[in-house]
Structures are given as structure tokens and as C-alpha cells.
XYZ file of C-alpha atoms in Angstrom:
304
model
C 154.121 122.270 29.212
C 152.833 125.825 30.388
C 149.973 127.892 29.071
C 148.027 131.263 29.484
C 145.638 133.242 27.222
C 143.414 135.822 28.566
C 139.712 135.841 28.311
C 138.061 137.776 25.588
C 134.801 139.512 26.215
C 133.316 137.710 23.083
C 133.958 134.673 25.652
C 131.935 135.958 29.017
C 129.276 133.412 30.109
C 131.153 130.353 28.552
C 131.909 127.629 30.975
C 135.359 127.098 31.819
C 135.827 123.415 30.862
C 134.377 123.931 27.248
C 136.787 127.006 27.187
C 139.493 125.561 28.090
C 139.045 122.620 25.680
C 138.271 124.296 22.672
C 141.371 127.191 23.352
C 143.812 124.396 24.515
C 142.705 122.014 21.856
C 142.191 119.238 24.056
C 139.143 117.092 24.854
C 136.628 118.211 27.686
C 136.975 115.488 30.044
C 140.747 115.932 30.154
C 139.856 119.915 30.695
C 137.802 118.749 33.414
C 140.608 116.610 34.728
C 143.330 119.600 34.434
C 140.637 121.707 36.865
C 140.085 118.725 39.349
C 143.420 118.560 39.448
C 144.857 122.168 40.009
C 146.826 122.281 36.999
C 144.753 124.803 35.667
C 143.828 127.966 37.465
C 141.859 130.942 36.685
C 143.736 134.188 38.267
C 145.614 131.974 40.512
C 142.730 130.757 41.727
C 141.368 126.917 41.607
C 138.182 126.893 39.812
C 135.324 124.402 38.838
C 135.162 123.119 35.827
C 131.082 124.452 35.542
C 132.520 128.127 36.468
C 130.963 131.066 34.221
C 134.174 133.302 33.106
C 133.537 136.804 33.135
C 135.866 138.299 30.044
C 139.213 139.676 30.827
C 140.387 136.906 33.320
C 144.237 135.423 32.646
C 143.550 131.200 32.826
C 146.917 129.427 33.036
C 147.701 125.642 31.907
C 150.141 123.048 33.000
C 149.707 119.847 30.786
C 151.526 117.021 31.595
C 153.171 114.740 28.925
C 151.249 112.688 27.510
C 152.036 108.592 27.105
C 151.723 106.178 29.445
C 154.172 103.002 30.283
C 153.092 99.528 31.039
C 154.614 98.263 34.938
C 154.603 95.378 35.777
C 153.014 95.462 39.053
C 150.787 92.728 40.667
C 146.616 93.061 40.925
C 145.011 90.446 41.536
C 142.631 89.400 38.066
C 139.131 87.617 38.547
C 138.536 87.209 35.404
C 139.685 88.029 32.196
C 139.213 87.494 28.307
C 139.908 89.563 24.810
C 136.941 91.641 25.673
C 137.304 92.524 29.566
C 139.179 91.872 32.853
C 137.470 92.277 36.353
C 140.464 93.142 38.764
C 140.503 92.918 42.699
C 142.280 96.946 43.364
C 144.381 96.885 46.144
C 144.219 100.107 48.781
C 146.674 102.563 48.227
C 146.827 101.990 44.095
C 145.642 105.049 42.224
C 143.222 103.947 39.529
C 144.396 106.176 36.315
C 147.322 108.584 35.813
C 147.002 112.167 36.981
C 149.262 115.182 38.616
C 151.725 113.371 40.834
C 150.618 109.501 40.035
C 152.553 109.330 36.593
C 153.553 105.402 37.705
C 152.343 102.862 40.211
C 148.654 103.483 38.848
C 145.640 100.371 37.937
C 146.550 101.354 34.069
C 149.978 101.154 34.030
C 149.761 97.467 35.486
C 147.074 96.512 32.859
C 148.413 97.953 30.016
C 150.454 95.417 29.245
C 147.358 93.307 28.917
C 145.505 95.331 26.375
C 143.063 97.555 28.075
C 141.880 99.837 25.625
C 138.838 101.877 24.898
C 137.285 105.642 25.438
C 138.379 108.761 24.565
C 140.515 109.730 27.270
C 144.344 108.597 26.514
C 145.200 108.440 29.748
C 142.227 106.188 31.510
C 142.088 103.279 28.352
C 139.647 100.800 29.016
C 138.449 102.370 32.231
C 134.325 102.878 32.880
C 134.392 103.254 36.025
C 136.461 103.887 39.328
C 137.375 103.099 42.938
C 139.032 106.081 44.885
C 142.731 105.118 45.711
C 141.816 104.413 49.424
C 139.006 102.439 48.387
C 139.701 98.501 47.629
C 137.690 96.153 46.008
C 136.240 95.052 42.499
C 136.266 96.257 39.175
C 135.943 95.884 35.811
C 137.845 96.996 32.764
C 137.346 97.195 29.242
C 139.842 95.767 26.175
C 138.883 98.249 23.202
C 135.348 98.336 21.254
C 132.889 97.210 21.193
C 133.205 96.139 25.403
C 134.406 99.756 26.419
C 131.131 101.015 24.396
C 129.054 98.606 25.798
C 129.943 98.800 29.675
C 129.332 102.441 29.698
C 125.828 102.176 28.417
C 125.215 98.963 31.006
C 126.083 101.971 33.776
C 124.104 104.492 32.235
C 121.403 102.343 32.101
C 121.944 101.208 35.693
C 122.251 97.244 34.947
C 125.726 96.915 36.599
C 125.141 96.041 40.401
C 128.024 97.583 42.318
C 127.460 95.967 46.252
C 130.197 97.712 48.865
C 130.639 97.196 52.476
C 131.228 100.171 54.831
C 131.902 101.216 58.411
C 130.227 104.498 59.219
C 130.621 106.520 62.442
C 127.139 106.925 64.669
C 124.719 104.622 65.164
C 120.721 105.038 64.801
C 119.963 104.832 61.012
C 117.033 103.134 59.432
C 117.064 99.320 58.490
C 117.277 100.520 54.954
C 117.362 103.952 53.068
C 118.268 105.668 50.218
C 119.863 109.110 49.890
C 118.807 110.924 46.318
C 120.651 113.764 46.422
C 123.127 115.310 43.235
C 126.492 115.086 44.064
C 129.050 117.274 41.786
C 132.536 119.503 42.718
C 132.127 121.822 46.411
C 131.747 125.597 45.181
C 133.636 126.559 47.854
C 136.408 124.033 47.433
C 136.493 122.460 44.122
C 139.284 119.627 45.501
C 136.525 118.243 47.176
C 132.831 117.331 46.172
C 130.214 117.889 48.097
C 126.364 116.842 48.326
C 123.172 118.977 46.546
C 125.232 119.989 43.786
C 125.983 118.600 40.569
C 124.691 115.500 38.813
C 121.590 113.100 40.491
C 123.525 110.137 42.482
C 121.365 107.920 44.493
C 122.934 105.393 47.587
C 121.250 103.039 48.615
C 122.558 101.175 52.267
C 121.437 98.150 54.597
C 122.211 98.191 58.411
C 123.990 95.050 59.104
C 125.009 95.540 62.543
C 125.657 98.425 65.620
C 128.356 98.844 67.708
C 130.604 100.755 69.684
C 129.310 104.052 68.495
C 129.747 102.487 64.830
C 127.427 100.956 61.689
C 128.602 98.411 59.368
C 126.370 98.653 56.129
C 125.748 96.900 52.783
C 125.439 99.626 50.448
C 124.380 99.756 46.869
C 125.244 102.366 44.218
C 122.808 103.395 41.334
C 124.716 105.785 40.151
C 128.496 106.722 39.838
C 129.733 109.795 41.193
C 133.210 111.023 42.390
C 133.093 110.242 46.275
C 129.762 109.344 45.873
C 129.334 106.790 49.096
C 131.960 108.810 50.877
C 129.822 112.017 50.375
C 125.999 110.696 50.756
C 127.170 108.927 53.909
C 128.817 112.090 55.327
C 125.873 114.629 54.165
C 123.350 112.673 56.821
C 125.127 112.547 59.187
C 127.356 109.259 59.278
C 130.789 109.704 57.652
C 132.692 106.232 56.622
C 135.108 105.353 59.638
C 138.809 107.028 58.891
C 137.376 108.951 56.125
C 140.273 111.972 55.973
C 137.992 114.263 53.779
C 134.497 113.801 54.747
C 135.094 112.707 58.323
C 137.677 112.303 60.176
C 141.101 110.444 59.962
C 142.034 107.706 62.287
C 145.809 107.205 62.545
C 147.035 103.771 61.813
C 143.599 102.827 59.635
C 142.593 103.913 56.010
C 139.164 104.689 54.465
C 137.046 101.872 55.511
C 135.020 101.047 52.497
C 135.300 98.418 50.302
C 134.151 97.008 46.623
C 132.875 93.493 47.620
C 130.341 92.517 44.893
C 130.109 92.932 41.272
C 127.529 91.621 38.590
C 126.693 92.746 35.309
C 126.075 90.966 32.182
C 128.932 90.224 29.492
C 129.357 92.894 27.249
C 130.342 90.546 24.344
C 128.493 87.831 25.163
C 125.968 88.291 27.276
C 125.999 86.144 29.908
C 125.818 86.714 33.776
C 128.661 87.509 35.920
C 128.998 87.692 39.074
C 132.208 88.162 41.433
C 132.896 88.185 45.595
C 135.605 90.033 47.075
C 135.956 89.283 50.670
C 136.779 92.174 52.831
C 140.357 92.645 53.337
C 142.185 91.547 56.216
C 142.968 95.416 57.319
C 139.439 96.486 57.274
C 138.385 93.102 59.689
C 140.861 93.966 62.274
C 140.110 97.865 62.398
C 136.500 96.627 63.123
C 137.169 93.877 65.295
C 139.131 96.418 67.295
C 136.015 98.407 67.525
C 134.051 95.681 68.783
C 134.311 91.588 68.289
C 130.286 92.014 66.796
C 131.509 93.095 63.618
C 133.675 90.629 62.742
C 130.591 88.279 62.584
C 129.271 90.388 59.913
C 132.160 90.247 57.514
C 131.569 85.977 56.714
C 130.006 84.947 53.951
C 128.862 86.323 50.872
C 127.673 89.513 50.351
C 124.174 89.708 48.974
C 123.278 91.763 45.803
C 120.283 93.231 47.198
């Protein structure tokens, strides 16, 4: 479903996502989601969702049917009770519904067993995310009050979120941390970029050089679209067969991967903890680079 409306002047200096919630009648995040997504345009023109509007611009709409069907595709489950299920995402599987990925998506497999929770229709039960290139852990919520409760345990920084990645360049510090905001590219708001946006903070572990390569243990505090993939690129060392902050390798995908999660039960309170070993396509591509690395990839990863 298409639709337009022109800017009044009563409207100049309103950001765009709040406008085009309140004149669409829809919530802000799924605004936000429309922008990210090019299905809405200001002028023609792809536009961030923080974007000032002027008065007198024409903003056009496409918003996709809404309901979502339950597949029954296979993901591997860690875990799982009435109140959550910690999943294992495979590469290539699209975490929530958007332009384009109406099917085949993380939601559509668990709907059929009961994720539920947020305000967003289209991403039930879902705190946070992996990018579809990305494999590795995560965990989902079944309705109140575990949705509720997972997304202040983020906020509040008490879910430890442990990845494994394969930069390109060698030379970094034993250990660092990039602080740096991390929010949509002004210039090209398909991509995000580093220094703008909200505070994200990375923190990473050398683990072994190679072959013009770094394999690191990196920690998020924070939760930002692209957020590793970005940090990593803005000093200097993009992830290995990154396609949008590096560069592309044919034959390999994104190597980064979700290999450690732990947070407390929402529910009940207890510790969990759960180890994803590093998939057999990522050990190869860095075997390939040099035998070294393959060392690094046995064992547990620590939670640092």
C-alpha cells in the first residue's frame, strides 16, 4: 500500500521518523524501519530517519502487508522454556521480516513456538539481533514479562555477548576498546557509519596474527546496527569478507561469529550460559589463510 502527503510549513524542523509516524499512523520504530529500508523517500530521495524536513517537501510511503506466517524451517534451539528460547542462527537467515525477506526469516521459524513480546508486530519476541551474514547465538523472548525484562538486562549492560572475528591487518593492541557513537551514514543512510548516532562501545582481544590477518575475541557493551562490523572498520581493521565495510572475498561470507552468550534468567533468575563453536565455514576460510588460526578456534571461548 502507497502513500504521499506533502509537508506543511506548520511541520518544518520536525524529524522525519516522528513525522512519518504520527501522519501514517504507525509506530516510530516501524517509521524508522520504512526509512532504513527505502520504502519511504523524501523527494525521491532516501533519507535518515533523524532528518529535519524543511516544509513543502512531497514524502512518499510503501507499507508492506502486515501478518506474518509461521515456516517450518530448522534452527538449531539451545535452550528453551515458556519464557525464552536461545537459538544457534545459521548464516544466510535474515533475523525479522522486512522489504524483500517476507519468508525464510528467524521469526517465521519460531513463531510457531510462541515468541511473542514488544511493540513491533513484525520482530515478536526479538531484543536483539545478528546481521543475516552474521551466525551465532541468540536469545528470544515468549511474551511479558521475559520480552520486558531482557530489554532492560541490555540496557543495563548485564547480557555478555562474546563474538569471534577475523579482521584484515595486523598490529593492534593486546586489548582495546573503541567508544565511539555509531548511528545511520549521512551521506548514505543504507549504511551506518562510525561518530554518529548513539554511544556503542567494542571491546576486542588479540588472539593470534597471521598472514596479514587478526583473529579477535570481541565483546559488545552496547548494541548497535553493524556495530562490530563498523568499530572494526573505523580503525582501521575491517572483518575479513566484510562486503560493506571492507571488502568482499568471493567464495567466503562475513567472518564474524556469535560464540558466547550469558545473561541471567529473566523469569527466574538464574545464570545461563551457552557456547557456540565456530562454524565449520569460518575454520576453513582461516585455515586457508594460515594453519595458526585454526589453533585458535578449540575450546571455549572465554567471557572476558
Amino acid at each position: 500500500m502507497g502513500e504521499s502527503f506533502r509537508v506543511s510549513p506548520s511541520e518544518a524542523g520536525e524529524r522525519l521518523d516522528r513525522l512519518l509516524a504520527r501522519r501514517l499512523g504507525i509506530s516510530r520504530s516501524r517509521a524508522q524501519r520504512l526509512l532504513a529500508e527505502g520504502l519511504a523517500r523524501v523527494g525521491g530521495e532516501a533519507a535518515a530517519p533523524s532528518l529535519r524536513v524543511r516544509g513543502g517537501e512531497v514524502v512518499e510511503a510503501r507499507l508492506p502487508e502486515e501478518g506474518l506466517e509461521a515456516e517450518e524451517i530448522p534452527v538449531p534451539i539451545l535452550f528453551e522454556d515458556e519464557h525464552i528460547a536461545v537459538v544457534d542462527k545459521p548464516a544466510g537467515m535474515v533475523v525479522h521480516p522486512g522489504a524483500g525477506n517476507r519468508s525464510g526469516t528467524l521469526v517465521n521459524a519460531l513463531l510457531g513456538r510462541g515468541i511473542a513480546g514488544g511493540e513491533d508486530p513484525e520482530r515478536p519476541g526479538i531484543v536483539h539481533r545478528l546481521d543475516r551474514d552474521t551466525s551465532g547465538l541468540m536469545v528470544v523472548a515468549k511474551g511479558e514479562p521475559a520480552y520486558s525484562r531482557l530489554v532492560e538486562m541490555l540496557a543495563a549492560r548485564r547480557v555478555r555477548r562474546v563474538y569471534r572475528a577475523l579482521v584484515v591487518g595486523e598490529g593492534l593492541p593486546p586489548s582495546g576498546t573503541v567508544d565511539s557513537p555509531v548511528g545511520r551514514d549521512p551521506e548514505n543512510p543504507a549504511l551506518m557509519a562510525a561518530g554518529v548516532g548513539r554511544p556503542a562501545v567494542t571491546h576486542f582481544e588479540v588472539l593470534g596474527e597471521a598472514a596479514g590477518h587478526t583473529m579477535l575475541r570481541v565483546r559488545l557493551e552496547t548494541g548497535r546496527t553493524h556495530q562490530i562490523r563498523v568499530h572494526l572498520s573505523a580503525i582501521g581493521y575491517p572483518v575479513y569478507a566484510d562486503p560493506l565495510y571492507g571488502r568482499a572475498v568471493p567464495g567466503r561470507r562475513l567472518w564474524l561469529h556469535a560464540e558466547r552468550l550469558s545473561f541471567e534468567h529473566p523469569a527466574e533468575g538464574r545464570p545461563l550460559d551457552f557456547f557456540s563453536p565456530v562454524p565449520e565455514e569460518l575454520r576453513r576460510a582461516a585455515a586457508e589463510l594460515d594453519a595458526r588460526f585454526e589453533e585458535l578456534l578449540d575450546g571455549p571461548a572465554a567471557l572476558w
